[in-house]
PDB file of C-alpha atoms in Angstrom:
ATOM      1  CA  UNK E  24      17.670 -61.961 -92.572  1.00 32.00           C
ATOM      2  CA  UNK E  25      16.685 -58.587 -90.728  1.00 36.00           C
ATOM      3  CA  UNK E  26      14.525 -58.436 -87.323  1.00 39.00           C
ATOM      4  CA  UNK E  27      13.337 -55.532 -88.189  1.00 43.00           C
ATOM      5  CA  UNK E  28      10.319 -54.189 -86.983  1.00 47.00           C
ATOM      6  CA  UNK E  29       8.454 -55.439 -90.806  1.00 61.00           C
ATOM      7  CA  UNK E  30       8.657 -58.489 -89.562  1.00 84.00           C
ATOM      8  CA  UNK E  31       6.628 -58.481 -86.386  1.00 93.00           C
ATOM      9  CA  UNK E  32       2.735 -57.936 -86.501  1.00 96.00           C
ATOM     10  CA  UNK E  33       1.603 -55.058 -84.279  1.00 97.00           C
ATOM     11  CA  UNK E  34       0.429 -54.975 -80.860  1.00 98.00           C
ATOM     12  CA  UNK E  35      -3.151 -54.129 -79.972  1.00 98.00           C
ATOM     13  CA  UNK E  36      -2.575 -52.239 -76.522  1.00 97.00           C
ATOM     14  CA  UNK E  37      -5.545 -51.914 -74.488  1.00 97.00           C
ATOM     15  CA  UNK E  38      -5.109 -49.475 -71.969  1.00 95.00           C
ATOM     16  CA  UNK E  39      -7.909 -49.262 -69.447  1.00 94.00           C
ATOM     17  CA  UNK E  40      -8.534 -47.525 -66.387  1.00 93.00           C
ATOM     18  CA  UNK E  41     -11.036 -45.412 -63.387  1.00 92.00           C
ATOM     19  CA  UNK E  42     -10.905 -41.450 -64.728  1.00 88.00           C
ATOM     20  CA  UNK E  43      -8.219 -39.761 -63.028  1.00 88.00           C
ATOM     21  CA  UNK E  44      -5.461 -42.792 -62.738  1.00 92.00           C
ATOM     22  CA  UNK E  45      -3.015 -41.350 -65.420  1.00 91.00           C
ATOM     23  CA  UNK E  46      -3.649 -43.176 -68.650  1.00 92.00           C
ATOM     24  CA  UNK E  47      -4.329 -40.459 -70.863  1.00 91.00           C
ATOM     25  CA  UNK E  48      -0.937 -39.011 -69.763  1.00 93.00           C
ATOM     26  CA  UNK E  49       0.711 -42.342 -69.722  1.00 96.00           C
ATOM     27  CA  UNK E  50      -0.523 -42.667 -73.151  1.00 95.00           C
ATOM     28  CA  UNK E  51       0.712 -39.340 -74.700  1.00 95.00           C
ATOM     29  CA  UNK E  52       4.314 -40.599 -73.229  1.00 96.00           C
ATOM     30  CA  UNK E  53       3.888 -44.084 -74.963  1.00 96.00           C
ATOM     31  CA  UNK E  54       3.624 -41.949 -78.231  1.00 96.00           C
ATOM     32  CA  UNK E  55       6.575 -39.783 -77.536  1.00 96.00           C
ATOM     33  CA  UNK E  56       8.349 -42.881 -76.787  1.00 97.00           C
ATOM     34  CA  UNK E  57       7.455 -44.516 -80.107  1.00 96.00           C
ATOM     35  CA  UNK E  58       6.013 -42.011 -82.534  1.00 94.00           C
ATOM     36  CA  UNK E  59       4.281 -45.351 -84.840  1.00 92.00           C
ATOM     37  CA  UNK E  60       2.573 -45.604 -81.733  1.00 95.00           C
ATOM     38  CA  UNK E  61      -1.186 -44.607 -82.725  1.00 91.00           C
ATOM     39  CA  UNK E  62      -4.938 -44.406 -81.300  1.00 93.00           C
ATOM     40  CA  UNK E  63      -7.260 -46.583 -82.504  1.00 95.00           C
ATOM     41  CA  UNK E  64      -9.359 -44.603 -84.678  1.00 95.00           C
ATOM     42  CA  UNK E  65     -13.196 -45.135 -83.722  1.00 95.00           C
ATOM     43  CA  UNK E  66     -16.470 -45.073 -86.009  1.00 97.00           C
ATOM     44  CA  UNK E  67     -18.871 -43.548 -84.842  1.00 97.00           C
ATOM     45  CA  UNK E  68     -22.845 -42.487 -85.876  1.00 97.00           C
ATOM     46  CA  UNK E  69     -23.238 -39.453 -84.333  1.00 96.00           C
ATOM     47  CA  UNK E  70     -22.706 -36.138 -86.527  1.00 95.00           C
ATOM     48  CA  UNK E  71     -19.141 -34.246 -87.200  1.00 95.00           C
ATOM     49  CA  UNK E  72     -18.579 -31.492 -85.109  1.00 95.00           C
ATOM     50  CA  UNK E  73     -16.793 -28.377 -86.714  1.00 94.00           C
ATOM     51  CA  UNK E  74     -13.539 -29.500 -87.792  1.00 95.00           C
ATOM     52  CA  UNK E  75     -13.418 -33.267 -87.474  1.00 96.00           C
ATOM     53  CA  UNK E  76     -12.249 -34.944 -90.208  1.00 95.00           C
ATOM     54  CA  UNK E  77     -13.248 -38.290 -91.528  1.00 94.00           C
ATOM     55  CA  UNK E  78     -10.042 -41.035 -90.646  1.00 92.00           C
ATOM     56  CA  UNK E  79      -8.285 -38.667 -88.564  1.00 92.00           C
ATOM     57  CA  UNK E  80     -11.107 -37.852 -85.562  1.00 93.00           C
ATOM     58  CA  UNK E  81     -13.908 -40.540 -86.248  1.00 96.00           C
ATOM     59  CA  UNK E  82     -14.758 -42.005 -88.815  1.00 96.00           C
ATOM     60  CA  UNK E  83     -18.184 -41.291 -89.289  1.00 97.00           C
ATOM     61  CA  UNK E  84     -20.815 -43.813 -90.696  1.00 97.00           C
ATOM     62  CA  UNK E  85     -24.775 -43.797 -90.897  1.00 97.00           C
ATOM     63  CA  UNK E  86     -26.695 -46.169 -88.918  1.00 97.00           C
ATOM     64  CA  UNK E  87     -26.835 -48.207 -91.784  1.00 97.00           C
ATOM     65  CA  UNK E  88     -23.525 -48.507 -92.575  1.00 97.00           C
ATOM     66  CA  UNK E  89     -22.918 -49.187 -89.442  1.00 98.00           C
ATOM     67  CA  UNK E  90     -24.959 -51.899 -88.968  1.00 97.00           C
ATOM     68  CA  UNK E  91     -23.809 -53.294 -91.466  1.00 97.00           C
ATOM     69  CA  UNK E  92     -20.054 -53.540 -90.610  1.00 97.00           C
ATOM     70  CA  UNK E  93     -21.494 -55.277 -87.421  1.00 96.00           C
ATOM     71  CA  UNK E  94     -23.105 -58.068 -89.287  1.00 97.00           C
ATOM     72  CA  UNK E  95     -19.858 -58.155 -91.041  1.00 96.00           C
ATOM     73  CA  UNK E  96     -17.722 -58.563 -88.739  1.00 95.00           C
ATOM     74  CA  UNK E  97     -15.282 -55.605 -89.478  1.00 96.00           C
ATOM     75  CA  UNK E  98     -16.284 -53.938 -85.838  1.00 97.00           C
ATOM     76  CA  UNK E  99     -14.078 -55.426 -83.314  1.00 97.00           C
ATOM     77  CA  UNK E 100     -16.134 -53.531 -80.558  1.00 96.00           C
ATOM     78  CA  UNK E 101     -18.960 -51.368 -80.288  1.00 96.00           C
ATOM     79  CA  UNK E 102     -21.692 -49.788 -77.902  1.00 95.00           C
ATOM     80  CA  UNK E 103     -24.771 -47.855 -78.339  1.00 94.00           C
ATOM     81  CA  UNK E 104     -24.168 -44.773 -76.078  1.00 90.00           C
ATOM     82  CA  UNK E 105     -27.079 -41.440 -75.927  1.00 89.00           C
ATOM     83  CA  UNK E 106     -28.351 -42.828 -78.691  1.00 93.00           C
ATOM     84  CA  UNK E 107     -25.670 -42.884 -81.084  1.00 96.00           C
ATOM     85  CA  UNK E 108     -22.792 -46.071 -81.834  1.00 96.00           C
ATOM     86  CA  UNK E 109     -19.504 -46.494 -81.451  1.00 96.00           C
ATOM     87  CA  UNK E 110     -16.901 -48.611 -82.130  1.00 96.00           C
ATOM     88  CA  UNK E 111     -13.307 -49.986 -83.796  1.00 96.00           C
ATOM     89  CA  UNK E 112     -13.712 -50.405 -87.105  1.00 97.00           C
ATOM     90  CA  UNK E 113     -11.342 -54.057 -87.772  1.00 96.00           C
ATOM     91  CA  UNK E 114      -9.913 -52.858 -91.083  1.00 96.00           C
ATOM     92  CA  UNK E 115      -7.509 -49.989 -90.364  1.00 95.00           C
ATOM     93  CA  UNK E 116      -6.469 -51.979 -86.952  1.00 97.00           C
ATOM     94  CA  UNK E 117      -5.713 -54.996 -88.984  1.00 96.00           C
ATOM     95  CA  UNK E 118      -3.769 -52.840 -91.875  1.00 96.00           C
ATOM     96  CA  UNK E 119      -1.443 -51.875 -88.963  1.00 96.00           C
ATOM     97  CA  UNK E 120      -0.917 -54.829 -87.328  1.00 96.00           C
ATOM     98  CA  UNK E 121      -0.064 -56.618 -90.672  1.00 95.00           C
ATOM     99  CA  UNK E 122       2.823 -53.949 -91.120  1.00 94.00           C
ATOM    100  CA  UNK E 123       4.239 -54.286 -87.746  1.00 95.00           C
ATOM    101  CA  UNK E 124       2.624 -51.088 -86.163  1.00 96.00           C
ATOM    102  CA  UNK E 125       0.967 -51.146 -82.832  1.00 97.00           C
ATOM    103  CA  UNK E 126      -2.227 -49.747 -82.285  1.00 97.00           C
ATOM    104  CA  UNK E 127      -3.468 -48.482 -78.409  1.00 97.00           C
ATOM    105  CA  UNK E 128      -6.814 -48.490 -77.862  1.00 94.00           C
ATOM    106  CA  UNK E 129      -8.390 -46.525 -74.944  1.00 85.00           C
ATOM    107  CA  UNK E 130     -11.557 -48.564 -74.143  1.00 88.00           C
ATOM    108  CA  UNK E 131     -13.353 -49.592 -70.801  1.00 88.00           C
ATOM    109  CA  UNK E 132     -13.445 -53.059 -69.950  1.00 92.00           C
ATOM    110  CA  UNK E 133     -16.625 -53.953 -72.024  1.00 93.00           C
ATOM    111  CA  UNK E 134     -14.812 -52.881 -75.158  1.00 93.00           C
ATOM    112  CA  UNK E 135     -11.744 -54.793 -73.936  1.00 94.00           C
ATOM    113  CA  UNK E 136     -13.501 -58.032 -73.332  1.00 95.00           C
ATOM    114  CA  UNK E 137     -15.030 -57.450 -76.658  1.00 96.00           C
ATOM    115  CA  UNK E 138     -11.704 -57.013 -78.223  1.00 96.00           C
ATOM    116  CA  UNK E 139     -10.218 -60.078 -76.949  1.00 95.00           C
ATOM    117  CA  UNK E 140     -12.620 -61.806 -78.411  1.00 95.00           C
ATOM    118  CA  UNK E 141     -12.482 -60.929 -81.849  1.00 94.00           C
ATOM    119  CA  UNK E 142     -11.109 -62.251 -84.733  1.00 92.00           C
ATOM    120  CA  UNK E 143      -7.453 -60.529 -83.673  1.00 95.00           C
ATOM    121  CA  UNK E 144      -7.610 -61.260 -80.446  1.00 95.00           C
ATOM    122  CA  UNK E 145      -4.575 -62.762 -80.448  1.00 95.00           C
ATOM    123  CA  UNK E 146      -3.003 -59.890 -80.964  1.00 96.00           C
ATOM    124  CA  UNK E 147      -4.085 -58.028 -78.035  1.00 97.00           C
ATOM    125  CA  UNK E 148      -1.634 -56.934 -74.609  1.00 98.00           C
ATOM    126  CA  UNK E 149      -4.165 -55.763 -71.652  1.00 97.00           C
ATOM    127  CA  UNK E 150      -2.733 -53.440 -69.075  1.00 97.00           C
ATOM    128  CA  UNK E 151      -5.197 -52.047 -66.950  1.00 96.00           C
ATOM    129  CA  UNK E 152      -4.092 -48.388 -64.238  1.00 96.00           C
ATOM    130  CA  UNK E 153      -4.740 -48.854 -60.968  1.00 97.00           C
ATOM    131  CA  UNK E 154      -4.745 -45.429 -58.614  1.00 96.00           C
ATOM    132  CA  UNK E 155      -2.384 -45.604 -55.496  1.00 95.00           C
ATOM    133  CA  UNK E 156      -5.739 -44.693 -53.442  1.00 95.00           C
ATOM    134  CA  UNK E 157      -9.007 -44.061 -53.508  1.00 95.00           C
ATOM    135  CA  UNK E 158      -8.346 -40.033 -51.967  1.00 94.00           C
ATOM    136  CA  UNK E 159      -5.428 -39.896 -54.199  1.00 93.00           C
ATOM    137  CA  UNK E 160      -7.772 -40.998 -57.293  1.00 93.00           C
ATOM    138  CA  UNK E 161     -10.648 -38.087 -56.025  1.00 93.00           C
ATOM    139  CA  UNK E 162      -7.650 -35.412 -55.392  1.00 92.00           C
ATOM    140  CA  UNK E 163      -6.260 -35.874 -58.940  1.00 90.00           C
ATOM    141  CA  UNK E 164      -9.699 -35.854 -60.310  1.00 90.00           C
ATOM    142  CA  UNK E 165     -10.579 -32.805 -58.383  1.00 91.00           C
ATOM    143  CA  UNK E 166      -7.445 -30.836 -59.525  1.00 89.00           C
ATOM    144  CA  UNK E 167      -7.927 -31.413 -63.361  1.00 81.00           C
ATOM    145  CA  UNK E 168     -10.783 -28.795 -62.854  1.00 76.00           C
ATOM    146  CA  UNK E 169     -12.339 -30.100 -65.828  1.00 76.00           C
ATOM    147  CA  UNK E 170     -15.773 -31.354 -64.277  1.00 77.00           C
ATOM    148  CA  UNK E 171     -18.124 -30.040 -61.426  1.00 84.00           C
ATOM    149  CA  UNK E 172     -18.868 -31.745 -57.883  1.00 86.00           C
ATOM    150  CA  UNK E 173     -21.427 -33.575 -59.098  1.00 90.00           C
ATOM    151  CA  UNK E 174     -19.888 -35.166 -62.197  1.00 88.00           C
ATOM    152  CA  UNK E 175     -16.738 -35.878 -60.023  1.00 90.00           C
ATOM    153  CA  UNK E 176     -18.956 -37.833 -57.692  1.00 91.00           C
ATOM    154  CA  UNK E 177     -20.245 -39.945 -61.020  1.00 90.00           C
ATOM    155  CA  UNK E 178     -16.919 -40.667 -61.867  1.00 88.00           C
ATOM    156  CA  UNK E 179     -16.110 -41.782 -58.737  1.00 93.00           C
ATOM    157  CA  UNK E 180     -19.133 -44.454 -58.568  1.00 92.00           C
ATOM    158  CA  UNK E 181     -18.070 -45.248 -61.621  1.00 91.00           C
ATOM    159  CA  UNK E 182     -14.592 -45.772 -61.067  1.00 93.00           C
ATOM    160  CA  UNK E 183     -15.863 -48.135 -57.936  1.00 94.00           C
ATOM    161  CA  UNK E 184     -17.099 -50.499 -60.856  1.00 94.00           C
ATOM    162  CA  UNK E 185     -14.348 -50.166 -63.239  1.00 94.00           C
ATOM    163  CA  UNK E 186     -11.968 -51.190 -60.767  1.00 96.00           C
ATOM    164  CA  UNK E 187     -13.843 -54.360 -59.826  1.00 96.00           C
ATOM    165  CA  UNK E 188     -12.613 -56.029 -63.689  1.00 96.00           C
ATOM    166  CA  UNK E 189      -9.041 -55.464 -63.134  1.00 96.00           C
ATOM    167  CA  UNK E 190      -8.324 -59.871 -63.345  1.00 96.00           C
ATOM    168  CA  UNK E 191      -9.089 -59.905 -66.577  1.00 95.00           C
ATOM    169  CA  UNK E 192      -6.478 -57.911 -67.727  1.00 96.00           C
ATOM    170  CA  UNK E 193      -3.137 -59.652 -68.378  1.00 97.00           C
ATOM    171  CA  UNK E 194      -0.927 -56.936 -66.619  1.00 98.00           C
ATOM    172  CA  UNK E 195      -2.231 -54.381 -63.710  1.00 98.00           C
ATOM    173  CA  UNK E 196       0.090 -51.358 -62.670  1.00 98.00           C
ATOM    174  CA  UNK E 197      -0.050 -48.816 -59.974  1.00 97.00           C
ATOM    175  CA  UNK E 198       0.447 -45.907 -60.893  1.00 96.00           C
ATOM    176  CA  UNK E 199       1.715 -44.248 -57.541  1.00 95.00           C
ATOM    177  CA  UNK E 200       4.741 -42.823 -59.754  1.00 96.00           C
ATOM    178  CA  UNK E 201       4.297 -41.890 -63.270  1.00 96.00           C
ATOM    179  CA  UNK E 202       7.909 -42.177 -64.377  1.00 97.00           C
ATOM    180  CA  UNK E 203       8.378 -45.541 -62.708  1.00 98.00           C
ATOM    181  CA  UNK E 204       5.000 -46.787 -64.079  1.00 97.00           C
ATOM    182  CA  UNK E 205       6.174 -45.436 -67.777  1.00 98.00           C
ATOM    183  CA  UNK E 206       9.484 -47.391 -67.216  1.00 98.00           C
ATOM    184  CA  UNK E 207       7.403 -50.608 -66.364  1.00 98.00           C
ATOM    185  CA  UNK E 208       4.817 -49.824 -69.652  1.00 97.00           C
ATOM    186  CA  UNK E 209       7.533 -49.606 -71.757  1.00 98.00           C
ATOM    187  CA  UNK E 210       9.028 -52.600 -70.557  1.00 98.00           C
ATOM    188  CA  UNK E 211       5.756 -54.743 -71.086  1.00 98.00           C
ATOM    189  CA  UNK E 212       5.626 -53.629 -74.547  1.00 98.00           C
ATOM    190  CA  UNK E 213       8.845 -53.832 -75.595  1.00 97.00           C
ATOM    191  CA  UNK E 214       8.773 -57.948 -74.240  1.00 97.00           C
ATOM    192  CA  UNK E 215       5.162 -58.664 -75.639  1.00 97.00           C
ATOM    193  CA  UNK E 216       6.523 -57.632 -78.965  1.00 96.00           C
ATOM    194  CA  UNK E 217       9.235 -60.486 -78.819  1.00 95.00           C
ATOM    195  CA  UNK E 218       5.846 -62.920 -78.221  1.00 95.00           C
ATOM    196  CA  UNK E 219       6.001 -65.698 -80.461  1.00 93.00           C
ATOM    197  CA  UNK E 220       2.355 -64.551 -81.940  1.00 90.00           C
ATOM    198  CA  UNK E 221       4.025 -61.318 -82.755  1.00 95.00           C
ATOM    199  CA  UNK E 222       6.719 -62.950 -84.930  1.00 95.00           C
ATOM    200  CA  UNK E 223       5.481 -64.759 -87.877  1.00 94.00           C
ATOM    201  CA  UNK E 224       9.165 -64.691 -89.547  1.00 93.00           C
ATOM    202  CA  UNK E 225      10.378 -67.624 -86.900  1.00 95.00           C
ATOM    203  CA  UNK E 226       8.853 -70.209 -88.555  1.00 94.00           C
ATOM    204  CA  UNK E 227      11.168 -69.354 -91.642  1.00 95.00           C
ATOM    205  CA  UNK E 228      14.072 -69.221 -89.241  1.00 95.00           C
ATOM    206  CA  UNK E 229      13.141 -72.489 -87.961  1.00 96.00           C
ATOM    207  CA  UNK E 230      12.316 -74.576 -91.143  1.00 96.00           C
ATOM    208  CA  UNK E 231      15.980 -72.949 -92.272  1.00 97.00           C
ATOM    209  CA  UNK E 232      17.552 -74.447 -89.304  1.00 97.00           C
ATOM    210  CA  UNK E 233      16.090 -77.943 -89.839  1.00 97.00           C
ATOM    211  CA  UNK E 234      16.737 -77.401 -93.671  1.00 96.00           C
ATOM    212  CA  UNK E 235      20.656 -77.161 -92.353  1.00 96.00           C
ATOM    213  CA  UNK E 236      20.065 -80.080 -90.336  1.00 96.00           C
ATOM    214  CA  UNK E 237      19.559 -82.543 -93.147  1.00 95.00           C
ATOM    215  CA  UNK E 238      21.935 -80.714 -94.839  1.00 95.00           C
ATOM    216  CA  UNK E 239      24.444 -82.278 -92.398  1.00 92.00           C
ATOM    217  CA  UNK E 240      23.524 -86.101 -93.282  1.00 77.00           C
TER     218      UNK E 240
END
């Protein structure tokens, strides 16, 4: 019998950390690494912009609809944010993780939490960034030049409360070094996948080796 990858079910990576730590960029490397690698698509209520496309950006659902997939069951996490929801819807994550295909999601600890407790929560590795320093975490922030003084200072505050869930993730990295911290990522992933969870096909292995036990007499 092949190991291949068929036989495994998928990962649910939840990669969580302050704004600024790396994990967008440690996230784009995952994907290079492995291209079946893929974002969890979210829904969401709030309008397409120009160009988004159903499946591929958001999926996009009326409040309704929405609702309804709550009472469901078939959101694994969601929040109401300006107004509008958000959320994973359960069906594509579970389509994945049925063929072997891992699925990252990049969700703050709220959605996290909510994740682990789901239905497929058994599924799910949690690997939360830390930044090497708190001047280190600003700098980086600072030199993305994507936000104002003001909006960096939110994001700081913020990241002050972020931080404070990192026990209740199952693995926390510092990311003083990209590459190393890319080595270690990879190295998580590529053990959690041998989890027993992760392997269904064992206990077909295992019944065949007891099978050739009473074989024996």
């Amino acid at each position: 019998m092949s190991h291949s990858s068929s036989n495994r079910r998928g990962l649910m990576v939840i990669l969580s950390s302050p704004s600024g730590a790396g994990k967008s960029t440690l996230a784009k490397r995952l994907m290079t690494w492995d291209p079946s690698l893929r974002f969890s698509v979210s829904g969401t209520t709030r309008k397409p912009r120009p160009g988004e496309v159903h499946g591929k950006d958001y999926y996009f659902y009326s409040r309704e609809e929405f609702q309804t997939l709550i009472e469901n069951d078939e959101m694994l996490e969601h929040a109401e944010v300006f107004g509008n929801f958000y959320g994973s819807p359960r069906g594509p994550v579970e389509d994945a993780i049925n063929e072997g295909r891992d699925v990252l999601f990049d969700i703050d600890w709220q959605g996290g939490q909510q994740v682990r407790n789901s239905a497929l929560g058994k599924h799910v590795l949690s690997i939360f960034i830390l930044p090497p320093s708190i001047p280190e975490l600003e700098r980086r922030l600072i030199s993305r030049a994507q936000d104002t003084g003001d909006v960096i200072e939110d994001r700081m505050k913020k990241s002050r409360d972020e931080i404070s869930h990192w026990p209740e993730y199952e693995y926390v990295l510092v990311n003083d070094d990209l590459d190393e911290t890319e080595a270690r990522l990879k190295s998580i992933i590529k053990a959690e996948r041998l989890r027993l969870s992760q392997q269904p096909h064992i206990v077909d292995i295992v019944r065949g080796l007891n099978k050739e036990f009473e074989e024996r007499g």
